[in-house]
Coordinates of C-alpha atoms in Angstrom, one line a residue:
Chain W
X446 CA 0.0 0.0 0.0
X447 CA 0.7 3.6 0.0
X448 CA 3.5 4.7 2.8
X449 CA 5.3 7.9 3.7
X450 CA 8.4 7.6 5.7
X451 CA 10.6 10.2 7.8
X452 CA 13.4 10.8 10.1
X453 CA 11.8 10.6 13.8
X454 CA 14.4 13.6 15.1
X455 CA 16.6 16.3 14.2
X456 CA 18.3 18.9 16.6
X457 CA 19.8 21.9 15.5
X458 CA 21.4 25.2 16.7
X459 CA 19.4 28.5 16.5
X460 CA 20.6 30.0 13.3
X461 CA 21.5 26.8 11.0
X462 CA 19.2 25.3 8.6
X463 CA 17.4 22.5 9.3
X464 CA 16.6 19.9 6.5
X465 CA 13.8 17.5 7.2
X466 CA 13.6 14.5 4.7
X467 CA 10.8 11.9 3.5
X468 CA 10.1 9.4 1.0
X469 CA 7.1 8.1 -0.6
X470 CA 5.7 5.2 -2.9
X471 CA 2.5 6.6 -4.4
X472 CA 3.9 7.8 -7.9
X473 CA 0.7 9.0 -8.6
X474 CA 0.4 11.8 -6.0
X475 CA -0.7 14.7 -7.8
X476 CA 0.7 17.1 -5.0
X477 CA 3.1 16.7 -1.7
X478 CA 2.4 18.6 1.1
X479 CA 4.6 19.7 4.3
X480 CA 2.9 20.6 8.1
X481 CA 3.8 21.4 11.1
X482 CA 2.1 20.6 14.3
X483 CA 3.0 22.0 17.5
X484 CA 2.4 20.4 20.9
X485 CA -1.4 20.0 21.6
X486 CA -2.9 21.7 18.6
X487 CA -3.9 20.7 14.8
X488 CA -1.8 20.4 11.7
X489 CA -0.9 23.9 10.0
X490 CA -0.2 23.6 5.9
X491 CA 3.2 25.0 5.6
X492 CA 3.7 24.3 1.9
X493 CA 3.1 22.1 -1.0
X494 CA 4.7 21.2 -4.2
X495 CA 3.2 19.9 -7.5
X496 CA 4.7 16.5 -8.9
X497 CA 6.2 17.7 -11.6
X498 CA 8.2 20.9 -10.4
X499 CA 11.8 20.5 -9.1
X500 CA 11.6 23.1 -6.2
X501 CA 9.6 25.3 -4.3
X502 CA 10.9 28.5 -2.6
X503 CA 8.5 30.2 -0.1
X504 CA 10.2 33.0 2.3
X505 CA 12.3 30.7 4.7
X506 CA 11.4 27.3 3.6
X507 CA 12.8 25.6 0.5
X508 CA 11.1 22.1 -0.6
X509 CA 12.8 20.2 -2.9
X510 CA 11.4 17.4 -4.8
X511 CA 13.0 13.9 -6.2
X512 CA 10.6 12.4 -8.7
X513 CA 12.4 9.4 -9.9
X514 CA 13.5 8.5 -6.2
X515 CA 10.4 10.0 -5.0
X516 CA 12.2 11.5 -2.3
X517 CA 11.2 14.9 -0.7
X518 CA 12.8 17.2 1.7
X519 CA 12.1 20.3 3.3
X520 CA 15.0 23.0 4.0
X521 CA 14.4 26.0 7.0
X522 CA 16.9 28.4 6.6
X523 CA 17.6 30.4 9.7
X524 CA 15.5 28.4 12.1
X525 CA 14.1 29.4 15.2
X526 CA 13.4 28.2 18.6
X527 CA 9.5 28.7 17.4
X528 CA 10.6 26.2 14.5
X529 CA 10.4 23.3 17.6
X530 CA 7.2 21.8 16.3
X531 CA 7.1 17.9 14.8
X532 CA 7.0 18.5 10.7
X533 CA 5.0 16.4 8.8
X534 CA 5.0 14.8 4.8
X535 CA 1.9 13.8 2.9
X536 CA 1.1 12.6 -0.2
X537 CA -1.7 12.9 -2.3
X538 CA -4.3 11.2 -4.8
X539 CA -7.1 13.0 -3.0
X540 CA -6.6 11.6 0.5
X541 CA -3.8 12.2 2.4
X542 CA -1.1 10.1 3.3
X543 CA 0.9 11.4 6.4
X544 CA 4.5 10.0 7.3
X545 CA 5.1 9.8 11.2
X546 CA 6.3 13.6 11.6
X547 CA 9.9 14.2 12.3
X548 CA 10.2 16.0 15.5
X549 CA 12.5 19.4 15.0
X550 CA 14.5 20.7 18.6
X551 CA 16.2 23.6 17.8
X552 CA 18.5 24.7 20.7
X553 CA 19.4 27.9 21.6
Chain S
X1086 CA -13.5 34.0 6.9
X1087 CA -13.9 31.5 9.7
X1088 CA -11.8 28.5 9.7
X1089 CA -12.3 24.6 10.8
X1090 CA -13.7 24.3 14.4
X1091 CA -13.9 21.1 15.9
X1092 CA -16.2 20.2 19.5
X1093 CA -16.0 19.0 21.8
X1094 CA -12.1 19.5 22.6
X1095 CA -12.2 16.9 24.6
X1096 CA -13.9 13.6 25.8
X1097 CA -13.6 11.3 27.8
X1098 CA -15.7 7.9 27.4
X1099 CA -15.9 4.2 28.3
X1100 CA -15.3 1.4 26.4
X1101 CA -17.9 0.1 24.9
X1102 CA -19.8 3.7 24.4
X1103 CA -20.5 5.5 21.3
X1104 CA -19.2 9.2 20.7
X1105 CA -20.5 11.7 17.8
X1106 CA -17.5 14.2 17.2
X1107 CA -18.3 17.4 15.3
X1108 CA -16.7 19.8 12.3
X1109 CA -17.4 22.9 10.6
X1110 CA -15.9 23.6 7.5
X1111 CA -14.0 26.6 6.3
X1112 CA -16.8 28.9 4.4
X1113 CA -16.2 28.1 1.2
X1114 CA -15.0 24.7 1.1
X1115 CA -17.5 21.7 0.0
X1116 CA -15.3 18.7 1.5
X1117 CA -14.3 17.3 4.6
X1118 CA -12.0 14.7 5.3
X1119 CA -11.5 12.8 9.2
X1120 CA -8.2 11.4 10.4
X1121 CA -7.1 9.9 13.7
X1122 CA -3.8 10.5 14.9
X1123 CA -2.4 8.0 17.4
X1124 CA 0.2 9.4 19.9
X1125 CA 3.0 9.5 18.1
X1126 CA 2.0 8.7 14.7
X1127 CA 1.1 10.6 11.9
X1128 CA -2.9 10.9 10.8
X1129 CA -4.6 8.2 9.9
X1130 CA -7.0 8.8 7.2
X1131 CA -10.5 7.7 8.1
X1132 CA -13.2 8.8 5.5
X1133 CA -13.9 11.9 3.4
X1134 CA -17.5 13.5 2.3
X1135 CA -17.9 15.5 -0.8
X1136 CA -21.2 17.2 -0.9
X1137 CA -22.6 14.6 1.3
X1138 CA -21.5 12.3 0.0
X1139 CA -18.9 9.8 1.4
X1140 CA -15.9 10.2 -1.6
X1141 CA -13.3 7.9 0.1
X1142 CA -12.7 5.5 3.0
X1143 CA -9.5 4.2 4.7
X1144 CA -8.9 1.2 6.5
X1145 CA -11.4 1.6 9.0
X1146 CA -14.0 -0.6 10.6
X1147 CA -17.6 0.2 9.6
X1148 CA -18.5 1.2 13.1
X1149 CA -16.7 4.2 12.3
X1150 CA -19.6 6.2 9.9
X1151 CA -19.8 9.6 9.3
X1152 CA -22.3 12.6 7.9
X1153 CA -22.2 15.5 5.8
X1154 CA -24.6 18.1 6.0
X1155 CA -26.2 20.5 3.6
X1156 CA -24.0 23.0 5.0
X1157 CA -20.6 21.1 4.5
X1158 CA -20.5 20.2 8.2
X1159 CA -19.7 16.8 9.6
X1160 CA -20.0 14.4 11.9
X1161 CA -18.1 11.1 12.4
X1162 CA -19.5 8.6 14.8
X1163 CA -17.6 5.5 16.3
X1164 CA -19.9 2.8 17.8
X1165 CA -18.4 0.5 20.2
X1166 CA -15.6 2.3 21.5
X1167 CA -12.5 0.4 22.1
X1168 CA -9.4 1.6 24.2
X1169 CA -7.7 1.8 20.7
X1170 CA -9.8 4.6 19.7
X1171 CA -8.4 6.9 22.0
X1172 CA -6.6 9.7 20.1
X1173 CA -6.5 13.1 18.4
X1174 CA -9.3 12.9 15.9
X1175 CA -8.6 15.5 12.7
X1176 CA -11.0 17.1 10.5
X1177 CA -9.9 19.1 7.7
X1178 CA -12.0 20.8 4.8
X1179 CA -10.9 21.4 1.5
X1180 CA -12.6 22.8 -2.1
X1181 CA -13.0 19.3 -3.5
X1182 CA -13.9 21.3 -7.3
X1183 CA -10.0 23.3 -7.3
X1184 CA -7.9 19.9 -7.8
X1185 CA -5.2 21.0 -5.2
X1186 CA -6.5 18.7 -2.2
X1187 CA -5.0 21.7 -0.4
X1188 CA -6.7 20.3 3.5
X1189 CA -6.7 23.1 6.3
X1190 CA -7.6 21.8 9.6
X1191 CA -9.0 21.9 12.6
X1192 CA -7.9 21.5 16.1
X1193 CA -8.8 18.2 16.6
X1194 CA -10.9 16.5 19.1
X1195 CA -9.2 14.3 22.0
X1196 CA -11.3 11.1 22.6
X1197 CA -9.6 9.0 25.3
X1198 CA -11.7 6.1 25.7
X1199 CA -11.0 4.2 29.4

């Protein structure tokens, strides 16, 4: 069936940029999606990329996209301590198909 | 422009009881889509409703059920309760006519079943 996988953690220093990967198996997903959920509350859409674009730029965030090895990462420059949220990929033909959410720390 | 609510914030029920969970749309979109999220997992897609319609089910029991109303509201309904239902349960509404899938979401509702 369809899956969606991801990095549990990643810890970084204020400042850096943080690069969260995934991978998928559903070549058919139309678009991929990135969201961030912080502690308690729902998923916020961060960003999304269609299937057959390359990149994405969008202020900080840079989502990059690797069709043939359906691999998909999303880069913060200059994170944050109100980066710390768990980041989620999804996948989409309609429905969404969530990885497990890697879980950013970014230390001061 | 109002976006997805969710009620009740949180429940708490026994096993073996049935819940009725409740979603409001974002004005505008005619779609609504549930998921469950497990502590520590990602969401879990349960069913979606286009124009009340159901447009889509997961790998869900059938004592999970749902409703769309006129309005574009929902509501998703688990019968039977089991311990293993306790979670964060996820609406999120969409414009099922743009082609983008692009899902804004609520707050969730907190269900722990004991």
């Amino acid at each position: 069936g369809e899956d969606v996988e991801q990095s549990l953690f990643l810890s970084v220093r204020e400042g850096d940029s943080s690069v969260i990967n995934c991978t998928y198996t559903d070549s058919s997903s139309t678009y991929l999606y990135w969201y961030k959920q912080e502690p308690g509350a729902g998923l916020q859409l961060l960003t999304y990329i269609f299937s057959n674009m390359d990149m994405k730029q969008d202020q900080r965030l840079t989502v990059l996209l690797n069709k043939k090895d359906k691999h998909l990462s999303l880069r913060i420059a200059d994170t944050q301590t109100g980066d710390s949220a768990i980041y989620f990929c999804a996948s989409s033909g309609g429905k969404l198909i969530f990885g497990q959410g890697t879980e950013l720390s970014v230390k001061p | 422009e109002t976006g997805v609510t969710q009620s009740p914030t949180h429940l708490i029920k026994t096993r073996g009881q049935q819940v009725t969970l409740r979603c409001s749309s974002q004005s505008g979109h005619n779609t609504v889509s549930w998921y469950q999220q497990a502590l520590g997992q990602g969401p879990q897609f349960i069913f979606q409703y286009y124009r009340e319609e159901e447009n889509g089910r997961g790998n869900f029991p059938p004592r999970f059920s749902g409703l769309q109303f006129p309005n574009y509201s929902s509501e998703l309904n688990v019968n039977a309760l089991e311990l293993d239902d306790s979670a964060l349960y996820l609406c999120a509404s969409s414009d099922g006519t743009s082609g983008i899938y692009e899902q804004f979401f609520g707050p969730g509702t907190r269900l722990t079943v004991l």
